[in-house]
PDB file of C-alpha atoms in Angstrom:
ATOM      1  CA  UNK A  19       0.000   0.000   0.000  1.00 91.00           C
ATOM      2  CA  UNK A  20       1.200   3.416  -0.441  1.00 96.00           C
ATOM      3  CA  UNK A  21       2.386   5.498   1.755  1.00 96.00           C
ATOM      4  CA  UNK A  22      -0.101   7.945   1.732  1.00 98.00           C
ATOM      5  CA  UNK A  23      -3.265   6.310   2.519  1.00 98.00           C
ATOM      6  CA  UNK A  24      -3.650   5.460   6.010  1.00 98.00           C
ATOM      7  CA  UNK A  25      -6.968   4.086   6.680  1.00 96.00           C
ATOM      8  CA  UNK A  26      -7.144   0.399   7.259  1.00 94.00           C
ATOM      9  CA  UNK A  27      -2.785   0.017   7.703  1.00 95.00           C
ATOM     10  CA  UNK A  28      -1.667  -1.523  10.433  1.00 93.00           C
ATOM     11  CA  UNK A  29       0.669   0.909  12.724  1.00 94.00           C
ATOM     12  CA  UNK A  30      -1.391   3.856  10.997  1.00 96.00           C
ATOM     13  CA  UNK A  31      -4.527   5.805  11.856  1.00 96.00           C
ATOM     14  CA  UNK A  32      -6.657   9.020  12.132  1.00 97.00           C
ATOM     15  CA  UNK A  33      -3.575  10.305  13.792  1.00 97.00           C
ATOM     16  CA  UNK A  34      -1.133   9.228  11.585  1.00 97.00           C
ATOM     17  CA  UNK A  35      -3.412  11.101   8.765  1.00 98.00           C
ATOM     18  CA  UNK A  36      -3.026  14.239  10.579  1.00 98.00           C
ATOM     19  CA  UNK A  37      -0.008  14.639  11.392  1.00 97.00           C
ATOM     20  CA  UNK A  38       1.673  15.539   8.025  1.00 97.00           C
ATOM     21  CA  UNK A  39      -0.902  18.337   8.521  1.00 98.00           C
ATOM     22  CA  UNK A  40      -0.259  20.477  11.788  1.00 97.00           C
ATOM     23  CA  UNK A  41       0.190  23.839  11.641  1.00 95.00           C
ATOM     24  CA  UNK A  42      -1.106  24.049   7.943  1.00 97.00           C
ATOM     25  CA  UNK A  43      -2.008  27.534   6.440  1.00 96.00           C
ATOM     26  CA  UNK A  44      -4.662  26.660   3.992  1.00 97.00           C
ATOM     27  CA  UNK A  45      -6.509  22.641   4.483  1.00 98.00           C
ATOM     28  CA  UNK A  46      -8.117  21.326   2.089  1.00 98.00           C
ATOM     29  CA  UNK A  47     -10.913  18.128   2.533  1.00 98.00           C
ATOM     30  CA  UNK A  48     -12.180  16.366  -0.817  1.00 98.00           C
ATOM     31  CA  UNK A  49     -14.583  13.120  -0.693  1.00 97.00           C
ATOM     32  CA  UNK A  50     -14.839  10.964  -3.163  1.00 97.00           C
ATOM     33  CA  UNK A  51     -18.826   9.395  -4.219  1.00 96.00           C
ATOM     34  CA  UNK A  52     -19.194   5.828  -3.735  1.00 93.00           C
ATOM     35  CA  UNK A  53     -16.019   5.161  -3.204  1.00 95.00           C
ATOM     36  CA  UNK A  54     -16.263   1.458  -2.648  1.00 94.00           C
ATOM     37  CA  UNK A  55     -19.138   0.772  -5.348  1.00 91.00           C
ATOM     38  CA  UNK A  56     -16.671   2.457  -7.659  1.00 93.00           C
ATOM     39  CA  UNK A  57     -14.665  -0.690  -7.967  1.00 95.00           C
ATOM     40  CA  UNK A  58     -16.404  -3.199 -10.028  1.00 93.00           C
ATOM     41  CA  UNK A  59     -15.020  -6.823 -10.430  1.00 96.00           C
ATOM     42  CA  UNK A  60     -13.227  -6.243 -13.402  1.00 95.00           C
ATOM     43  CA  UNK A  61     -10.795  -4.143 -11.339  1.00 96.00           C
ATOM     44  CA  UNK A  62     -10.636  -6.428  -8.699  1.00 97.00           C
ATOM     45  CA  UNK A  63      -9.625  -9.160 -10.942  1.00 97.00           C
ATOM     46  CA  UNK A  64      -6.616  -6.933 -12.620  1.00 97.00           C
ATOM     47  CA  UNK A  65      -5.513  -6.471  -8.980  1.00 97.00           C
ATOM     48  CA  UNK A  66      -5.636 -10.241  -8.258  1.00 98.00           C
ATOM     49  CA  UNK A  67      -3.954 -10.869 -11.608  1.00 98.00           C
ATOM     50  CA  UNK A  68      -1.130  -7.939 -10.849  1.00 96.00           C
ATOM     51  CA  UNK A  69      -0.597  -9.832  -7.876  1.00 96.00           C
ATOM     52  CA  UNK A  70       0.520 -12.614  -9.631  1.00 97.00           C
ATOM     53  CA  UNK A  71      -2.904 -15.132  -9.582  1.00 98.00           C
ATOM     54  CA  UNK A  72      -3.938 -16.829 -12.866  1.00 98.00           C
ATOM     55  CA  UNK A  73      -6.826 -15.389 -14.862  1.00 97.00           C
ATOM     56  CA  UNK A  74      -9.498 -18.247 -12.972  1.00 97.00           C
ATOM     57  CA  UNK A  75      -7.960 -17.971  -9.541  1.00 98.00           C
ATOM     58  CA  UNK A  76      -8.126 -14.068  -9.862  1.00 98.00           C
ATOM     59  CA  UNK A  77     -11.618 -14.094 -10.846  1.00 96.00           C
ATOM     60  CA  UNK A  78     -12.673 -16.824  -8.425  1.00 96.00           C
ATOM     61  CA  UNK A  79     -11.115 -14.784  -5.571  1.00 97.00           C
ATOM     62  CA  UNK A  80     -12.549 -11.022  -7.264  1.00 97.00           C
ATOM     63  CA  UNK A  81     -15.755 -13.139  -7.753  1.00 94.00           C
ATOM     64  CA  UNK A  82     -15.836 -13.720  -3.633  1.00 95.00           C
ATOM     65  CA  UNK A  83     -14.888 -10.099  -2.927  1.00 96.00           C
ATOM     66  CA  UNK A  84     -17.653  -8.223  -4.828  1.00 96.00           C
ATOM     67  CA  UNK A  85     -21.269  -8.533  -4.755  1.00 94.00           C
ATOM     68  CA  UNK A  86     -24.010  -7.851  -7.394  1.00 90.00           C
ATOM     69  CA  UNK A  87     -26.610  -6.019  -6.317  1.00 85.00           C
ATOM     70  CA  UNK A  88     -30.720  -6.476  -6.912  1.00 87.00           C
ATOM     71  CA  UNK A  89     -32.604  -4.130  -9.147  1.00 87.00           C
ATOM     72  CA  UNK A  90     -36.246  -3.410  -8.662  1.00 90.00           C
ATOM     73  CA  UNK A  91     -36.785  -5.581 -11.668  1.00 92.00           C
ATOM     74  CA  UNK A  92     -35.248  -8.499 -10.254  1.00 89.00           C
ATOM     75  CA  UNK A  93     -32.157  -8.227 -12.940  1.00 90.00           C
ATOM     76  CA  UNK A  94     -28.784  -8.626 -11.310  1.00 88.00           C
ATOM     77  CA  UNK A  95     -25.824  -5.969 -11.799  1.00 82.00           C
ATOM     78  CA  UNK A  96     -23.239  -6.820 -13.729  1.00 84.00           C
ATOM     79  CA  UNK A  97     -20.484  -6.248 -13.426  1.00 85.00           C
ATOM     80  CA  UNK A  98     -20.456  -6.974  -9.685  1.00 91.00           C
ATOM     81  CA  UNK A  99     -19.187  -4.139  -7.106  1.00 93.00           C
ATOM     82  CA  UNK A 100     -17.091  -4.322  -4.453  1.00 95.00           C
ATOM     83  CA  UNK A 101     -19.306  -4.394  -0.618  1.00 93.00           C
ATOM     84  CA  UNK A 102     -18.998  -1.617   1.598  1.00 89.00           C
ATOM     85  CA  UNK A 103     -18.724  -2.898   4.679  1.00 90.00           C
ATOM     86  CA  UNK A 104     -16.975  -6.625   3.724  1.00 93.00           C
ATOM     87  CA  UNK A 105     -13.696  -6.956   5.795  1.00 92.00           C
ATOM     88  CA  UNK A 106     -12.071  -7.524   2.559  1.00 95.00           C
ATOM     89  CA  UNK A 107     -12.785  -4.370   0.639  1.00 96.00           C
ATOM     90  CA  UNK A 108     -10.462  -1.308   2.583  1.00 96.00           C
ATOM     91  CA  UNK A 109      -7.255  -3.833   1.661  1.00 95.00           C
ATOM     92  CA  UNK A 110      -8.508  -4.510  -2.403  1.00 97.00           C
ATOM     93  CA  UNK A 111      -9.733  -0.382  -2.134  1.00 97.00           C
ATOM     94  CA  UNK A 112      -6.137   0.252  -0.609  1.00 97.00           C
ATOM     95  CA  UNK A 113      -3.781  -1.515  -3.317  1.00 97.00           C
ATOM     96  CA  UNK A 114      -6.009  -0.473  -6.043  1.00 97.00           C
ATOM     97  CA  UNK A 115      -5.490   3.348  -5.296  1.00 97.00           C
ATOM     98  CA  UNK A 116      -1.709   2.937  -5.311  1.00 97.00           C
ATOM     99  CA  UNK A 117      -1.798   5.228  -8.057  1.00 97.00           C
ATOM    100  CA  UNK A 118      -4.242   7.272  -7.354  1.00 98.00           C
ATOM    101  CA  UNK A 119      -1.851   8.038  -4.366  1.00 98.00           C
ATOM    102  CA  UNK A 120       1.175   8.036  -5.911  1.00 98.00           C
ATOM    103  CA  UNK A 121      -0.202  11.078  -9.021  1.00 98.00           C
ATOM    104  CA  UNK A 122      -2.163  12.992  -5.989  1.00 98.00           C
ATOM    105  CA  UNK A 123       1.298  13.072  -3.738  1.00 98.00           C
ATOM    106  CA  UNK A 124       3.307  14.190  -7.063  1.00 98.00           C
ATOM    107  CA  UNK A 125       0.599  16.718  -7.593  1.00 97.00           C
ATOM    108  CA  UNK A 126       1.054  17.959  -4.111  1.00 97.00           C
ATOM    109  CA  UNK A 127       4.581  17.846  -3.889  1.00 97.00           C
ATOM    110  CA  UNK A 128       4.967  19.934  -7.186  1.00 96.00           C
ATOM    111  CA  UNK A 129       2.433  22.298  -5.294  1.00 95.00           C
ATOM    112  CA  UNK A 130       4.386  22.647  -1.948  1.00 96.00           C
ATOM    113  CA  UNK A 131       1.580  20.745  -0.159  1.00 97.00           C
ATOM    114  CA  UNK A 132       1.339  17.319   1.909  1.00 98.00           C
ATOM    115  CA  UNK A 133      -1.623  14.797   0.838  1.00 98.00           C
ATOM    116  CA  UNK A 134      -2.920  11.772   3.047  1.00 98.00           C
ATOM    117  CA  UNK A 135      -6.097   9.543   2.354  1.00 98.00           C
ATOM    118  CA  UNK A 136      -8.048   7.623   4.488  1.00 98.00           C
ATOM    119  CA  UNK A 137     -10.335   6.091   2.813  1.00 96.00           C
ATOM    120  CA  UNK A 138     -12.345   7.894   0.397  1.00 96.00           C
ATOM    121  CA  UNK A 139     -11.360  11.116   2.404  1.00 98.00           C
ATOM    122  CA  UNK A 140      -8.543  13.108   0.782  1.00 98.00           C
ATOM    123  CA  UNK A 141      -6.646  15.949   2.726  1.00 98.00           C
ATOM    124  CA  UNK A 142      -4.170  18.271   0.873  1.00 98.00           C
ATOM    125  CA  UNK A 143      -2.471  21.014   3.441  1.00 98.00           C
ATOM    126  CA  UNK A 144      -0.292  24.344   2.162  1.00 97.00           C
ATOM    127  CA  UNK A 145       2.556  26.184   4.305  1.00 94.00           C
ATOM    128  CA  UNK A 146       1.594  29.176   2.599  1.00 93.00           C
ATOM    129  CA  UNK A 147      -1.781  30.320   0.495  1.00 88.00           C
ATOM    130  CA  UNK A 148      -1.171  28.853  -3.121  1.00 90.00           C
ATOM    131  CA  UNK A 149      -1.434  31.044  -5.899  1.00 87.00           C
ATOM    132  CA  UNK A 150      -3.756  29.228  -8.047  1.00 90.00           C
ATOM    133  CA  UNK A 151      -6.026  26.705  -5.757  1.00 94.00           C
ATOM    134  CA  UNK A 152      -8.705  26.740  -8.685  1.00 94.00           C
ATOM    135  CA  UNK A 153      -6.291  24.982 -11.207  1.00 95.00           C
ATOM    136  CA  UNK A 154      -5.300  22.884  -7.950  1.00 96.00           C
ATOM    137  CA  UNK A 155      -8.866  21.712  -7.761  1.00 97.00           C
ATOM    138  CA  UNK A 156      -8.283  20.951 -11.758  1.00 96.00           C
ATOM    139  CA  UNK A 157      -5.984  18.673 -11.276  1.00 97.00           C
ATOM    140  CA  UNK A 158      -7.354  16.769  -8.377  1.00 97.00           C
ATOM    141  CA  UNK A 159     -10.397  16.308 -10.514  1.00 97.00           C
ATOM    142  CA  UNK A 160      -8.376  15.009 -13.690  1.00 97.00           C
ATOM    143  CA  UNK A 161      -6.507  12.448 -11.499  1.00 98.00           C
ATOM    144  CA  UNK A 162      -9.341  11.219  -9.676  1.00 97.00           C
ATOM    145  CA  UNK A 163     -11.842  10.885 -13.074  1.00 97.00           C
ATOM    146  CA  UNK A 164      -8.468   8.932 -14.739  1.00 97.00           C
ATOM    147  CA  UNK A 165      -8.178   6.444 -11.833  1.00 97.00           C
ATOM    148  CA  UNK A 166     -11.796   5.561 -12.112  1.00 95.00           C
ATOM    149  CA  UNK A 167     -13.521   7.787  -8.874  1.00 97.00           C
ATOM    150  CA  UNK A 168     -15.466  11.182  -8.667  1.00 96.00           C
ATOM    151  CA  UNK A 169     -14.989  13.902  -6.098  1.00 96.00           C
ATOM    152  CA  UNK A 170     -18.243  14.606  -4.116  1.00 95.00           C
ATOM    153  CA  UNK A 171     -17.850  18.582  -4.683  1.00 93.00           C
ATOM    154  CA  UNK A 172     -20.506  19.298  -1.888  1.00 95.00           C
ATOM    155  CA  UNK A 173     -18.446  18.226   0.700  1.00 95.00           C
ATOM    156  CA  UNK A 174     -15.148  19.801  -0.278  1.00 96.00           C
ATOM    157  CA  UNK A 175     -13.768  21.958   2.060  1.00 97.00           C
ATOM    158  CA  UNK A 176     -11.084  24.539   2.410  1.00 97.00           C
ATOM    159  CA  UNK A 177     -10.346  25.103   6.026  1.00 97.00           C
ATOM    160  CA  UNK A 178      -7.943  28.180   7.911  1.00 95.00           C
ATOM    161  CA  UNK A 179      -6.218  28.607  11.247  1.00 95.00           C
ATOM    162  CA  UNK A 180      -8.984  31.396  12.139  1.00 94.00           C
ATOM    163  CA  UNK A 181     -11.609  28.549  12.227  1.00 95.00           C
ATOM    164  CA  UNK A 182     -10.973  24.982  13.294  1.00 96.00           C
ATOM    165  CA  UNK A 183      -9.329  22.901  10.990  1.00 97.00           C
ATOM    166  CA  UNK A 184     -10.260  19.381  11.956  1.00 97.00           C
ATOM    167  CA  UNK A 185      -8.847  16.052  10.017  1.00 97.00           C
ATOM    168  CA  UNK A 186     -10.127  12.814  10.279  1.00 96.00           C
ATOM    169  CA  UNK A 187     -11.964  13.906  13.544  1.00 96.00           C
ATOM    170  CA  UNK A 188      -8.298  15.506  14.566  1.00 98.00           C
ATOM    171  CA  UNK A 189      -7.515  19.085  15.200  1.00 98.00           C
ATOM    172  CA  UNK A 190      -4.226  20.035  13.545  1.00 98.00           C
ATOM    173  CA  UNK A 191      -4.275  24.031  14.141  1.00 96.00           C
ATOM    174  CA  UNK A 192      -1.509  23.890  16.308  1.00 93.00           C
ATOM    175  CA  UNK A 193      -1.061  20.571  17.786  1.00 96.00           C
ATOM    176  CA  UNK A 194      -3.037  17.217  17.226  1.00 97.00           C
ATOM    177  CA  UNK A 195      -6.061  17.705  19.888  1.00 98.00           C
ATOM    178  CA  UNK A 196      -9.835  15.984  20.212  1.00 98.00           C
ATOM    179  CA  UNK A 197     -11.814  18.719  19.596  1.00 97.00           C
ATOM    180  CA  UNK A 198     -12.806  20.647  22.588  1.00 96.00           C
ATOM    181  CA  UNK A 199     -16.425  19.900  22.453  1.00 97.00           C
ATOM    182  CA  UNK A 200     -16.103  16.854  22.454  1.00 97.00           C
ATOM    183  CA  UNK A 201     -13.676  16.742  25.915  1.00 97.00           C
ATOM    184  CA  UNK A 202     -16.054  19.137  27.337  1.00 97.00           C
ATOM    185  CA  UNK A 203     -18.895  16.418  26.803  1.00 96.00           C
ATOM    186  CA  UNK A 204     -17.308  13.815  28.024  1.00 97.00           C
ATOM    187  CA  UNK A 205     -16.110  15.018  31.458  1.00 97.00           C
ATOM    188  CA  UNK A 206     -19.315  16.270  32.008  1.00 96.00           C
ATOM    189  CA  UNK A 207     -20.424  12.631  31.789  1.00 94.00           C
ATOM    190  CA  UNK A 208     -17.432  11.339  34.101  1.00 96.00           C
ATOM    191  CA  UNK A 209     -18.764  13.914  36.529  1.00 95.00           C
ATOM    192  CA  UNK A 210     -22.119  12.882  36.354  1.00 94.00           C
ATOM    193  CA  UNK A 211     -21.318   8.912  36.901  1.00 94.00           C
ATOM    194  CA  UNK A 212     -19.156  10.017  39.967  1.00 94.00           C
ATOM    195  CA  UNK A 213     -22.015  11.902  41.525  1.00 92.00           C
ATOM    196  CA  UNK A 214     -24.900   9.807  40.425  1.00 91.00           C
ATOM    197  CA  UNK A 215     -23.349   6.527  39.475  1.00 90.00           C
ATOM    198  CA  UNK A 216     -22.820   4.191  36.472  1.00 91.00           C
ATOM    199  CA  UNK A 217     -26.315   2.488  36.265  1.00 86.00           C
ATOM    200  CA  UNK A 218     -28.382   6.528  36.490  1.00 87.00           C
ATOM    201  CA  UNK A 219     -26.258   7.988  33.802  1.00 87.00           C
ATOM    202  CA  UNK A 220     -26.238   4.627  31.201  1.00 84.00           C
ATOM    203  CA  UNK A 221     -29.595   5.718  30.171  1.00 79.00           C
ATOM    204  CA  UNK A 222     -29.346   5.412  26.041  1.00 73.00           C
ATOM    205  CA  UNK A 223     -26.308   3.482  26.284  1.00 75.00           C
ATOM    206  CA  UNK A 224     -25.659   0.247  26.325  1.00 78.00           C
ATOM    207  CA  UNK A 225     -22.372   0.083  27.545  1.00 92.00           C
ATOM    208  CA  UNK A 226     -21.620   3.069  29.298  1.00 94.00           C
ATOM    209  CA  UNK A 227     -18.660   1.858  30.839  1.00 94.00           C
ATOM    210  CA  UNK A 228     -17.277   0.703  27.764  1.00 95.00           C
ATOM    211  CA  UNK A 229     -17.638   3.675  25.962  1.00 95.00           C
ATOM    212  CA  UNK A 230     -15.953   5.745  28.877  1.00 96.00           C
ATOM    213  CA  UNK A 231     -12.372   3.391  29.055  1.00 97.00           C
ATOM    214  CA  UNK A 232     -13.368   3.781  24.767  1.00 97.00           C
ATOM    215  CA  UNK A 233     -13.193   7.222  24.821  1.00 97.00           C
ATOM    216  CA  UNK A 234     -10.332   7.610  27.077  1.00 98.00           C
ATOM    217  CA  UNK A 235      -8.163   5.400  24.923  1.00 98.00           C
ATOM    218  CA  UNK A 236      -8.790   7.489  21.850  1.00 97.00           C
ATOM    219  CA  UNK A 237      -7.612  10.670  23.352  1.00 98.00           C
ATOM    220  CA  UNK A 238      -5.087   9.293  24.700  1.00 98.00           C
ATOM    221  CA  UNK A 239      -3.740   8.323  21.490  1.00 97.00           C
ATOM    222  CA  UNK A 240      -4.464  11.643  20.224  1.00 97.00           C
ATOM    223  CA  UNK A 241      -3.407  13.770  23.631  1.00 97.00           C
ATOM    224  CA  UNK A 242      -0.972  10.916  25.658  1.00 97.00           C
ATOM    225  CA  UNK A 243      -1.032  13.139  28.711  1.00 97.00           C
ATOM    226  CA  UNK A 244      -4.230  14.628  28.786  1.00 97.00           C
ATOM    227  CA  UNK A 245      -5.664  10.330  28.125  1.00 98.00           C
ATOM    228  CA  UNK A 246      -3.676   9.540  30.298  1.00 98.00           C
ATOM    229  CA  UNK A 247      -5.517  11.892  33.108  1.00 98.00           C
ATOM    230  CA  UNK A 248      -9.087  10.936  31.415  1.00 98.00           C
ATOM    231  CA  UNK A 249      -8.570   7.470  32.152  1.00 97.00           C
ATOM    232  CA  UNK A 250      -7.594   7.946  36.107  1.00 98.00           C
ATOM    233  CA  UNK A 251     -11.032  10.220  36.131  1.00 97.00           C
ATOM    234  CA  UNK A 252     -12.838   7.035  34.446  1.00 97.00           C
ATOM    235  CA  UNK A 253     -11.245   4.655  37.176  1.00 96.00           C
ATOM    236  CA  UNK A 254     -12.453   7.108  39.730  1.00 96.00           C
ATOM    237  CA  UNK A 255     -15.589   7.903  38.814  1.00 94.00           C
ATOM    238  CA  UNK A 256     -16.542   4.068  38.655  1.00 93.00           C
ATOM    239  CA  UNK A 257     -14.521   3.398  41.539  1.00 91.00           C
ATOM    240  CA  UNK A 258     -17.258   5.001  44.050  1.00 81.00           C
ATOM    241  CA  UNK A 259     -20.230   3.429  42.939  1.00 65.00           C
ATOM    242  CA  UNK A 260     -23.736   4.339  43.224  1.00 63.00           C
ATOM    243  CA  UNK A 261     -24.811   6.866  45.641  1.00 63.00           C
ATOM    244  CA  UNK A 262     -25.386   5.429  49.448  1.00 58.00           C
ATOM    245  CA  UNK A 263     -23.400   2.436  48.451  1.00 58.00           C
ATOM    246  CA  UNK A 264     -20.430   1.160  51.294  1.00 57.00           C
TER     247      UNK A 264
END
């Protein structure tokens, strides 16, 4: 896989996708549309085959990685597409945008800029405002139509230091941090289980407690000292127990 995209890697993550980002002076977010359903079995087989399988093999194994969907007729879709959601499709969706990667980080390092994906997001950061982010777009848009996927224009996004500019869930304005909302939220709910208990605040969760050491773990990832912290509030919090207990 390249070394670009950084959703579904081992030893990489939302952080990881971030990172190359802090401290940015322009961001810029692109989506691409269906980005799974945009690889159909006959590119799954040319991956297979690039790979090294034989012609059957590769189509036996592209044939087990895609599905074809129902029409309201009752006609099947062919060619078949590959399954958001199958365990299988961010690895085929990763080695088949190898190149996608590899034109969109030549297109950003001729432009002075840093690109990571992560899935079908696409984030493209500037030291400085570029001259011409128009023909940037251009560009972007030519590489993505060549390699066989369409940028969702309605969710692009060019994002400054004045507001927040927030990656993969990450804020990168000037140092990786969960937004502040969110933190806010969630000690409000630590506070709540240490004054009322576990069982009076689960209401609408199923797993309160779960979610809490959850929570902690991801900002600690994100923020190692300020996790770290979180997760001794967690232990305390559920620690004391219900209110009147021994």
């Amino acid at each position: 896989m390249h070394d670009a995209a950084h959703g579904f890697v081992k030893a990489r993550s939302t952080v990881t996708n971030a990172t190359p980002h802090l401290g940015a002076a322009i961001v810029v977010k692109m989506d691409l549309v269906d980005f799974f359903p945009s690889i159909h079995y006959r590119r799954v087989v040319g991956l297979f085959e690039e790979l090294g399988y034989a012609t059957e093999a590769a189509e036996a194994l592209a044939g087990l990685c895609t599905y074809r969907p129902r029409l309201a007729d009752g006609r099947m879709v062919w060619p078949g597409l590959l399954p958001q959601g199958a365990p299988s499709s961010p690895a085929i969706t990763n080695l088949i945008c190898r190149r996608l990667d590899a034109r969109l980080l030549a297109l950003a390092t001729n432009s002075d800029a840093q690109y990571t994906r992560y899935a079908d997001d696409l984030t493209f950061s500037f030291a400085k405002e570029p001259e011409k982010l128009g023909r940037f777009f251009w560009w972007v848009d030519q590489i993505c139509q060549q390699e066989g996927f369409t940028e969702n224009t309605k969710k692009r996004r060019v994002l400054r230091p004045s507001g927040q500019q927030r990656i993969t869930g990450v804020v990168v304005n000037e140092h990786l941090a969960v937004p502040r909302k969110l933190r806010r939220r969630f000690r409000a709910i630590v506070a709540n289980v240490a004054k009322n208990g576990l069982a009076a605040e689960a209401r609408g969760h199923e797993d309160l407690e779960a979610y809490l050491h959850g929570f902690a773990a991801y900002v600690h990832m994100v923020q190692p000292e300020l996790g770290t912290k979180l997760a001794a509030d967690v232990r305390a919090a559920l620690a004391k127990g219900p209110p009147g207990a021994p």
